[in-house]
Amino acid sequence: HIGLFLAIGAAAIAQTPPSAIEYAAIHIKNGVPLLTLNNNPYLPLMFFPNTDIPGEYSREFLRSQVALARDAGVHLYSFPFRIERSEDGKDVLYTRAERDVAAILEVDPHAMFLLRMFPGPWPFWAEWKSIPESELSLFADGTHNFISIASSSFWNLTNQQISNDIRHVEESPYGNRVLGYHLGGPEHEMFADKYREKGPDYSPVNQARFQVWLRERYKTDEALQ
């Protein structure tokens, strides 16, 4: 849909970036999605740089790529907004993520962001120690790994994390440059943990959650059949 929209709408939509984003939304117009910023249509051409390479070299590379996007009239950027923690796993650190934001804004002052966030919890969190083994993913070979996304512990901690992260961003100097948030975890693209390598999660919490979904979706055995 977006590709079709770009093909038919590029000539008709202005690409002047707003000074601040007060309202962002996607509407369906003539059967295709339309991005609006501050109620004005905006061409959804976006650059997704790779900011996962650590070190200053990656930011120098990032700056050169952003310059190319800027000069081509592209001011929408989506990238992994990586949240870190202190060594004891208790304090949330935004240093790395905000360094990437600053590097982009340094080159393109008109930059606007769709921040890609990765829901927790992660093993380096202090809260991880209190998660019972029964809420970890269980594979057919009997091994455990990450917490199951059907776990209440996952969602309780994730919801709190996301709320805190969004509050931090909205209160930051670049908060008015953010048009939305893309949740891309725990396996980067909302795959369950190790699904591609080991298959589905057979943990008790995942089986119970699947049964709840079946009951809500089909209501009766006859409908399921």
XYZ file of N, CA and C in Angstrom:
675
model
N 0.820 -1.204 0.000
C 0.000 0.000 0.000
C 0.856 1.256 0.000
N 1.894 1.258 0.829
C 2.720 2.458 0.898
C 3.440 2.687 -0.424
N 3.927 1.593 -1.040
C 4.594 1.736 -2.322
C 3.672 2.320 -3.371
N 2.430 1.846 -3.398
C 1.440 2.380 -4.331
C 1.164 3.841 -4.027
N 1.038 4.139 -2.734
C 0.770 5.516 -2.334
C 1.903 6.441 -2.771
N 3.142 5.996 -2.579
C 4.275 6.818 -2.996
C 4.236 7.084 -4.486
N 3.855 6.060 -5.254
C 3.851 6.191 -6.705
C 2.810 7.193 -7.183
N 1.619 7.177 -6.551
C 0.538 8.017 -7.056
C 0.433 9.355 -6.325
N 1.089 9.460 -5.152
C 0.874 10.655 -4.363
C 2.060 11.574 -4.226
N 3.219 11.170 -4.695
C 4.434 11.954 -4.449
C 4.329 13.358 -5.021
N 3.746 13.475 -6.199
C 3.704 14.784 -6.850
C 2.679 15.717 -6.219
N 1.714 15.118 -5.482
C 0.610 15.936 -4.987
C 0.773 16.370 -3.538
N 1.783 15.829 -2.834
C 1.906 16.087 -1.406
C 3.164 16.886 -1.115
N 3.008 17.953 -0.360
C 4.160 18.766 0.012
C 5.055 18.009 0.974
N 6.357 18.320 0.929
C 7.322 17.649 1.777
C 8.055 18.668 2.644
N 7.352 19.713 3.049
C 7.936 20.709 3.935
C 7.770 20.236 5.369
N 8.858 19.956 6.074
C 8.734 19.413 7.434
C 8.210 20.463 8.401
N 7.312 20.080 9.310
C 6.818 21.031 10.301
C 7.912 21.348 11.323
N 7.819 22.507 11.955
C 8.808 22.885 12.967
C 8.657 22.065 14.230
N 7.450 21.562 14.479
C 7.182 20.689 15.621
C 5.969 19.836 15.283
N 5.955 18.612 15.801
C 4.835 17.707 15.550
C 3.860 17.800 16.728
N 2.692 18.352 16.467
C 1.658 18.435 17.488
C 0.692 17.260 17.386
N 0.530 16.737 16.158
C -0.417 15.644 15.950
C 0.012 14.856 14.719
N 0.113 13.542 14.868
C 0.466 12.670 13.741
C -0.563 11.552 13.662
N -0.967 11.204 12.444
C -1.983 10.153 12.274
C -1.875 9.557 10.880
N -2.447 8.361 10.743
C -2.561 7.712 9.435
C -4.047 7.538 9.130
N -4.467 8.076 8.010
C -5.851 7.960 7.559
C -5.883 7.143 6.268
N -7.012 6.544 5.993
C -7.205 5.834 4.727
C -7.978 6.749 3.785
N -7.362 7.061 2.660
C -8.001 7.925 1.672
C -7.924 7.248 0.309
N -9.059 7.072 -0.323
C -9.137 6.388 -1.622
C -8.498 4.995 -1.560
N -8.627 4.365 -0.389
C -8.150 2.994 -0.243
C -6.682 2.841 0.082
N -5.951 3.941 0.255
C -4.528 3.843 0.576
C -4.237 4.670 1.828
N -3.194 4.305 2.605
C -2.884 5.049 3.828
C -2.298 6.414 3.519
N -2.685 7.391 4.317
C -2.211 8.757 4.159
C -1.658 9.232 5.498
N -0.383 9.587 5.535
C 0.235 10.127 6.737
C -0.046 11.618 6.822
N -0.522 12.068 7.988
C -0.721 13.500 8.207
C 0.071 13.931 9.435
N 0.727 15.079 9.323
C 1.429 15.703 10.435
C 0.802 17.066 10.663
N 0.291 17.277 11.872
C -0.437 18.511 12.180
C -1.585 18.723 11.201
N -2.235 17.604 10.845
C -3.403 17.581 9.953
C -3.078 17.911 8.500
N -1.802 17.948 8.136
C -1.407 18.167 6.752
C -0.799 16.887 6.194
N -1.163 16.504 4.957
C -0.583 15.287 4.374
C 0.918 15.416 4.200
N 1.614 14.310 4.472
C 3.074 14.330 4.393
C 3.543 13.029 3.752
N 4.455 13.146 2.811
C 4.949 11.981 2.094
C 5.717 11.056 3.052
N 5.282 9.811 3.220
C 5.885 8.931 4.230
C 7.153 8.232 3.747
N 8.060 8.990 3.179
C 9.331 8.433 2.744
C 10.291 8.507 3.932
N 10.801 7.362 4.354
C 11.523 7.280 5.615
C 12.873 6.587 5.432
N 13.879 7.074 6.153
C 15.205 6.441 6.134
C 15.400 5.676 7.435
N 15.805 4.410 7.304
C 16.028 3.541 8.472
C 17.523 3.245 8.557
N 18.283 4.038 9.327
C 19.714 3.769 9.464
C 19.982 2.665 10.477
N 21.119 2.008 10.340
C 21.531 0.976 11.289
C 22.387 1.625 12.369
N 21.819 1.769 13.552
C 22.550 2.379 14.664
C 23.018 1.340 15.680
N 22.934 0.049 15.329
C 23.297 -1.010 16.269
C 24.801 -1.275 16.311
N 25.560 -0.705 15.380
C 27.003 -0.878 15.402
C 27.563 0.063 16.464
N 28.244 -0.451 17.489
C 28.705 0.421 18.577
C 29.899 1.278 18.171
N 30.131 2.333 18.937
C 31.328 3.144 18.741
C 31.085 4.402 17.928
N 32.065 5.289 17.966
C 31.956 6.569 17.281
C 31.952 6.400 15.764
N 32.603 5.334 15.257
C 32.625 5.125 13.806
C 31.209 5.026 13.261
N 30.358 4.310 13.982
C 28.992 4.130 13.489
C 28.259 5.459 13.396
N 28.540 6.380 14.326
C 27.871 7.672 14.271
C 28.421 8.546 13.145
N 29.707 8.414 12.834
C 30.251 9.132 11.681
C 29.608 8.611 10.398
N 29.448 7.288 10.315
C 28.769 6.691 9.176
C 27.318 7.147 9.136
N 26.690 7.208 10.321
C 25.302 7.648 10.416
C 25.154 9.072 9.893
N 26.066 9.948 10.295
C 25.978 11.343 9.859
C 26.055 11.469 8.337
N 26.927 10.696 7.710
C 27.048 10.776 6.260
C 25.788 10.271 5.572
N 25.162 9.227 6.144
C 23.939 8.697 5.565
C 22.781 9.680 5.739
N 22.709 10.303 6.919
C 21.651 11.275 7.170
C 21.788 12.468 6.224
N 23.011 12.866 5.944
C 23.222 13.979 5.012
C 22.656 13.649 3.632
N 22.838 12.414 3.190
C 22.288 12.001 1.899
C 20.765 12.042 1.921
N 20.177 11.559 3.015
C 18.718 11.578 3.133
C 18.206 13.013 3.162
N 18.854 13.854 3.963
C 18.457 15.264 4.067
C 18.499 15.953 2.709
N 19.587 15.743 1.973
C 19.744 16.413 0.681
C 18.740 15.905 -0.349
N 18.212 14.697 -0.120
C 17.191 14.148 -1.015
C 15.785 14.542 -0.584
N 15.682 15.349 0.483
C 14.377 15.799 0.941
C 13.690 14.853 1.886
N 14.423 13.864 2.414
C 13.858 12.910 3.365
C 14.201 13.367 4.781
N 13.160 13.549 5.615
C 13.382 14.032 6.979
C 12.754 13.123 8.029
N 12.181 12.012 7.600
C 11.641 11.030 8.538
C 12.690 9.946 8.773
N 12.950 9.648 10.050
C 13.962 8.656 10.389
C 13.390 7.656 11.397
N 13.655 6.386 11.134
C 13.299 5.339 12.078
C 14.568 4.569 12.413
N 14.809 4.338 13.686
C 16.022 3.624 14.081
C 15.808 3.015 15.465
N 16.625 2.014 15.837
C 16.490 1.385 17.158
C 16.847 2.360 18.280
N 15.881 2.680 19.101
C 16.086 3.555 20.253
C 16.464 2.650 21.423
N 17.758 2.366 21.541
C 18.253 1.358 22.479
C 18.346 1.900 23.900
N 17.541 1.320 24.806
C 17.585 1.674 26.217
C 18.560 0.732 26.916
N 19.428 1.293 27.742
C 20.401 0.483 28.471
C 20.156 0.601 29.972
N 20.912 -0.193 30.731
C 20.796 -0.163 32.193
C 22.174 -0.072 32.821
N 22.185 0.412 34.053
C 23.438 0.484 34.796
C 23.955 -0.928 35.088
N 25.174 -1.033 35.581
C 25.797 -2.345 35.803
C 25.000 -3.210 36.763
N 24.332 -2.615 37.734
C 23.530 -3.408 38.669
C 22.134 -3.708 38.129
N 21.830 -3.215 36.919
C 20.553 -3.511 36.278
C 19.372 -2.710 36.777
N 19.606 -1.703 37.620
C 18.492 -0.980 38.240
C 18.162 0.327 37.529
N 19.164 1.088 37.159
C 18.935 2.418 36.595
C 18.844 2.372 35.071
N 17.825 3.024 34.520
C 17.632 3.090 33.074
C 18.522 4.195 32.501
N 19.223 3.869 31.414
C 20.142 4.813 30.790
C 19.704 5.088 29.349
N 19.582 6.341 28.991
C 19.193 6.736 27.644
C 20.371 7.328 26.870
N 21.560 7.197 27.395
C 22.736 7.859 26.822
C 22.960 7.471 25.372
N 22.996 6.181 25.100
C 23.279 5.717 23.735
C 22.198 6.154 22.763
N 20.943 5.978 23.149
C 19.830 6.324 22.262
C 19.827 7.819 21.946
N 20.064 8.632 22.961
C 20.004 10.071 22.742
C 21.237 10.582 22.004
N 22.328 9.851 22.067
C 23.499 10.210 21.272
C 23.188 10.036 19.790
N 22.421 8.992 19.468
C 22.025 8.781 18.073
C 21.047 9.867 17.616
N 20.099 10.223 18.485
C 19.164 11.306 18.160
C 19.927 12.593 17.886
N 20.885 12.900 18.758
C 21.657 14.137 18.605
C 22.472 14.132 17.322
N 23.033 12.962 16.955
C 23.831 12.872 15.733
C 22.977 13.147 14.502
N 21.737 12.660 14.510
C 20.847 12.888 13.373
C 20.424 14.355 13.306
N 20.042 14.917 14.449
C 19.602 16.311 14.466
C 20.736 17.271 14.136
N 21.955 16.872 14.460
C 23.106 17.713 14.134
C 23.233 17.919 12.630
N 22.918 16.871 11.874
C 23.038 16.927 10.416
C 21.748 17.425 9.777
N 20.615 16.999 10.333
C 19.323 17.389 9.773
C 18.458 18.001 10.877
N 18.500 19.313 11.047
C 17.708 19.962 12.105
C 16.204 19.777 11.936
N 15.758 19.379 10.732
C 14.336 19.161 10.482
C 13.934 17.706 10.702
N 14.832 16.903 11.243
C 14.562 15.470 11.401
C 13.352 15.214 12.290
N 12.571 14.196 11.894
C 11.441 13.714 12.683
C 11.615 12.213 12.853
N 11.114 11.662 13.973
C 11.468 10.297 14.336
C 10.265 9.390 14.550
N 10.388 8.163 14.044
C 9.547 7.047 14.446
C 10.483 6.130 15.226
N 10.431 6.198 16.543
C 11.411 5.506 17.376
C 11.042 4.026 17.527
N 12.009 3.179 17.238
C 11.789 1.732 17.338
C 12.272 1.257 18.710
N 11.338 0.815 19.531
C 11.655 0.401 20.892
C 11.490 -1.105 21.054
N 12.224 -1.654 22.014
C 12.248 -3.094 22.215
C 11.771 -3.420 23.623
N 10.562 -3.959 23.748
C 10.003 -4.225 25.068
C 10.862 -5.191 25.877
N 10.899 -4.991 27.180
C 11.622 -5.870 28.096
C 10.668 -6.855 28.728
N 11.121 -7.548 29.747
C 12.402 -7.386 30.425
C 13.521 -8.179 29.740
N 14.745 -7.785 30.050
C 15.918 -8.462 29.525
C 16.726 -9.044 30.674
N 17.562 -10.047 30.399
C 18.328 -10.690 31.487
C 19.216 -9.746 32.286
N 19.595 -8.592 31.716
C 20.449 -7.673 32.460
C 19.648 -6.732 33.362
N 18.320 -6.860 33.367
C 17.493 -6.082 34.288
C 17.581 -6.692 35.682
N 17.527 -5.865 36.697
C 17.503 -6.363 38.066
C 16.247 -7.203 38.314
N 15.127 -6.840 37.674
C 13.864 -7.558 37.880
C 13.887 -8.983 37.334
N 14.846 -9.271 36.449
C 14.891 -10.592 35.823
C 15.055 -11.710 36.862
N 15.758 -11.415 37.940
C 16.043 -12.433 38.952
C 14.777 -12.949 39.628
N 13.714 -12.165 39.600
C 12.479 -12.570 40.278
C 11.501 -13.295 39.358
N 11.852 -13.488 38.086
C 10.957 -14.163 37.140
C 11.079 -15.679 37.316
N 9.993 -16.379 37.610
C 10.070 -17.835 37.811
C 10.349 -18.569 36.504
N 10.964 -19.745 36.613
C 11.306 -20.531 35.428
C 10.061 -20.917 34.643
N 8.927 -21.056 35.330
C 7.684 -21.457 34.664
C 7.207 -20.410 33.660
N 7.736 -19.193 33.740
C 7.332 -18.136 32.809
C 8.359 -17.904 31.706
N 9.350 -18.775 31.632
C 10.324 -18.711 30.547
C 9.846 -19.547 29.372
N 10.284 -19.196 28.158
C 9.950 -19.982 26.978
C 10.471 -21.404 27.148
N 9.665 -22.381 26.722
C 10.056 -23.792 26.792
C 9.949 -24.371 25.386
N 11.058 -24.934 24.877
C 11.080 -25.464 23.520
C 10.931 -26.980 23.518
N 10.685 -27.527 22.347
C 10.442 -28.967 22.218
C 11.632 -29.794 22.691
N 12.844 -29.238 22.642
C 14.021 -29.983 23.095
C 14.235 -29.880 24.599
N 13.292 -29.208 25.316
C 13.371 -29.125 26.760
C 14.158 -27.950 27.309
N 14.674 -27.100 26.442
C 15.489 -25.969 26.897
C 14.637 -24.726 27.121
N 15.135 -23.850 28.002
C 14.524 -22.553 28.271
C 15.440 -21.468 27.729
N 14.876 -20.290 27.538
C 15.732 -19.166 27.187
C 15.127 -17.866 27.704
N 14.496 -17.099 26.831
C 13.947 -15.802 27.186
C 12.594 -15.977 27.870
N 12.102 -14.917 28.499
C 10.782 -14.953 29.106
C 9.712 -15.082 28.022
N 8.673 -15.853 28.308
C 7.581 -16.032 27.349
C 6.796 -14.739 27.218
N 6.431 -14.390 25.977
C 5.640 -13.172 25.772
C 4.192 -13.374 26.219
N 3.824 -14.597 26.615
C 2.504 -14.838 27.196
C 2.514 -14.639 28.706
N 3.687 -14.392 29.263
C 3.847 -14.267 30.705
C 3.316 -12.932 31.217
N 2.637 -12.971 32.362
C 2.172 -11.728 32.972
C 3.358 -10.886 33.423
N 4.456 -11.533 33.810
C 5.655 -10.795 34.200
C 6.184 -9.984 33.024
N 6.157 -10.598 31.824
C 6.621 -9.881 30.632
C 5.802 -8.626 30.411
N 4.485 -8.752 30.443
C 3.639 -7.611 30.111
C 3.614 -6.570 31.212
N 3.642 -6.987 32.477
C 3.662 -6.014 33.566
C 4.909 -5.142 33.488
N 6.071 -5.781 33.303
C 7.321 -5.034 33.225
C 7.419 -4.242 31.928
N 6.937 -4.829 30.838
C 6.978 -4.151 29.538
C 6.111 -2.893 29.540
N 4.882 -3.007 30.049
C 3.987 -1.853 30.063
C 4.568 -0.709 30.883
N 5.187 -1.047 32.007
C 5.788 -0.018 32.832
C 6.980 0.609 32.132
N 7.797 -0.242 31.493
C 8.974 0.267 30.781
C 8.564 1.213 29.654
N 7.597 0.785 28.845
C 7.175 1.594 27.707
C 6.605 2.933 28.180
N 5.811 2.899 29.249
C 5.253 4.142 29.788
C 6.360 5.087 30.226
N 7.357 4.548 30.921
C 8.462 5.391 31.389
C 9.279 5.939 30.221
N 9.522 5.077 29.211
C 10.319 5.513 28.063
C 9.619 6.616 27.279
N 8.325 6.444 27.042
C 7.578 7.447 26.286
C 7.497 8.752 27.073
N 7.292 8.650 28.374
C 7.264 9.861 29.204
C 8.606 10.594 29.116
N 9.695 9.835 29.167
C 11.028 10.447 29.071
C 11.205 11.159 27.729
N 10.801 10.493 26.659
C 10.950 11.081 25.328
C 10.087 12.331 25.191
N 8.830 12.251 25.624
C 7.921 13.380 25.464
C 8.389 14.606 26.237
N 9.097 14.376 27.334
C 9.579 15.492 28.138
C 10.950 15.993 27.709
N 11.545 15.344 26.707
C 12.888 15.699 26.255
C 12.828 16.848 25.247
N 13.968 17.473 24.954
C 13.991 18.568 23.961
C 13.592 18.121 22.561
N 13.739 16.833 22.245
C 13.378 16.340 20.917
C 11.994 15.692 20.894
N 11.255 15.789 22.002
C 9.933 15.157 22.071
C 8.977 15.632 21.000
N 9.080 16.904 20.594
C 8.176 17.435 19.560
C 8.629 17.080 18.155
N 9.666 16.229 18.037
C 10.118 15.737 16.734
C 9.720 14.284 16.528
N 8.993 13.698 17.484
C 8.627 12.280 17.436
C 7.193 12.135 16.956
N 6.993 11.369 15.890
C 5.644 11.178 15.365
C 5.004 9.886 15.844
N 5.803 8.974 16.435
C 5.221 7.737 16.941
C 6.282 6.772 17.418
N 5.817 5.592 17.870
C 6.693 4.571 18.425
C 6.400 3.232 17.763
N 7.461 2.537 17.413
C 7.365 1.240 16.764
C 7.917 0.203 17.733
N 7.026 -0.644 18.270
C 7.466 -1.686 19.197
C 7.981 -2.863 18.394
N 9.257 -3.165 18.538
C 9.889 -4.178 17.692
C 10.538 -5.290 18.451
N 9.979 -5.756 19.522
C 10.645 -6.804 20.298
C 9.663 -7.867 20.724
N 10.127 -8.882 21.476
C 11.488 -8.991 22.001
C 12.534 -9.440 20.976
N 12.098 -10.100 19.897
C 13.060 -10.546 18.886
C 13.041 -9.605 17.685
N 13.117 -8.303 17.959
C 13.292 -7.259 16.958
C 12.085 -7.046 16.054
N 11.398 -8.091 15.653
C 10.254 -7.921 14.755
C 9.013 -8.626 15.311
N 8.922 -8.662 16.637
C 7.809 -9.277 17.355
C 7.709 -10.784 17.132
N 8.805 -11.423 16.732
C 8.858 -12.879 16.777
C 8.981 -13.305 18.233
N 8.413 -14.453 18.559
C 8.647 -15.001 19.888
C 10.117 -15.424 19.991
N 10.596 -15.537 21.214
C 11.996 -15.860 21.465
C 12.439 -17.133 20.757
N 13.493 -17.026 19.936
C 14.120 -18.174 19.254
C 13.147 -18.961 18.381
N 12.067 -18.324 17.958
C 11.062 -19.051 17.161
C 11.652 -19.597 15.875
N 12.471 -18.794 15.216
C 13.037 -19.226 13.936
C 14.071 -20.336 14.117
N 14.724 -20.377 15.281
C 15.747 -21.384 15.505
C 15.194 -22.661 16.141
N 14.211 -22.511 17.068
C 13.779 -23.664 17.854
C 12.286 -23.946 17.793
N 11.542 -23.132 17.084
C 10.114 -23.391 16.968
C 9.306 -22.699 18.051
N 8.047 -23.127 18.229
C 7.136 -22.426 19.134
C 7.461 -22.649 20.610
N 6.844 -21.823 21.409
C 7.000 -21.850 22.862
C 5.936 -22.767 23.461
N 6.385 -23.836 24.132
C 5.467 -24.808 24.734
C 5.310 -24.604 26.236
N 5.733 -23.468 26.755
C 5.658 -23.239 28.194
C 4.208 -23.268 28.679
N 3.988 -23.611 29.949
C 2.612 -23.633 30.485
C 1.889 -22.303 30.321
N 2.607 -21.178 30.505
C 1.923 -19.883 30.382
C 1.506 -19.606 28.939
N 2.299 -20.062 27.982
C 1.938 -19.830 26.584
C 0.775 -20.731 26.170
N 0.775 -21.968 26.635
C -0.341 -22.863 26.329
C -1.634 -22.329 26.939
N -1.555 -21.836 28.176
C -2.748 -21.297 28.828
C -3.264 -20.068 28.090
N -2.344 -19.193 27.651
C -2.751 -17.991 26.924
C -3.383 -18.353 25.574
N -2.838 -19.380 24.917
C -3.389 -19.815 23.642
C -4.801 -20.375 23.835
N -5.018 -21.103 24.926
C -6.348 -21.632 25.205
C -7.352 -20.514 25.443
N -6.915 -19.467 26.150
C -7.789 -18.313 26.360
C -8.142 -17.685 25.017
N -7.144 -17.533 24.134
C -7.401 -16.942 22.815
C -8.396 -17.799 22.022
N -8.235 -19.122 22.066
C -9.153 -20.005 21.352
C -10.588 -19.836 21.855
N -10.742 -19.771 23.180
C -12.089 -19.609 23.735
C -12.699 -18.276 23.324
N -11.899 -17.214 23.336
C -12.429 -15.898 22.969
C -12.728 -15.807 21.480
N -11.917 -16.474 20.674
C -12.065 -16.379 19.218
C -13.188 -17.263 18.695
N -13.309 -18.484 19.210
C -14.247 -19.458 18.613
C -15.461 -19.755 19.478
N -15.386 -19.498 20.768
C -16.511 -19.660 21.710
C -16.873 -21.122 21.961
N -17.039 -21.932 20.886
C -17.489 -23.323 21.052
C -16.573 -24.266 20.269
N -16.608 -25.541 20.653
C -15.846 -26.562 19.925
C -16.339 -26.661 18.483
N -17.657 -26.513 18.294
C -18.208 -26.625 16.947
C -17.659 -25.524 16.041
N -17.580 -24.321 16.552
C -17.043 -23.212 15.740
C -15.577 -23.425 15.410
N -14.822 -23.964 16.354
C -13.404 -24.243 16.111
C -13.256 -25.305 15.022
N -14.119 -26.323 15.066
C -14.058 -27.392 14.056
C -14.484 -26.899 12.685
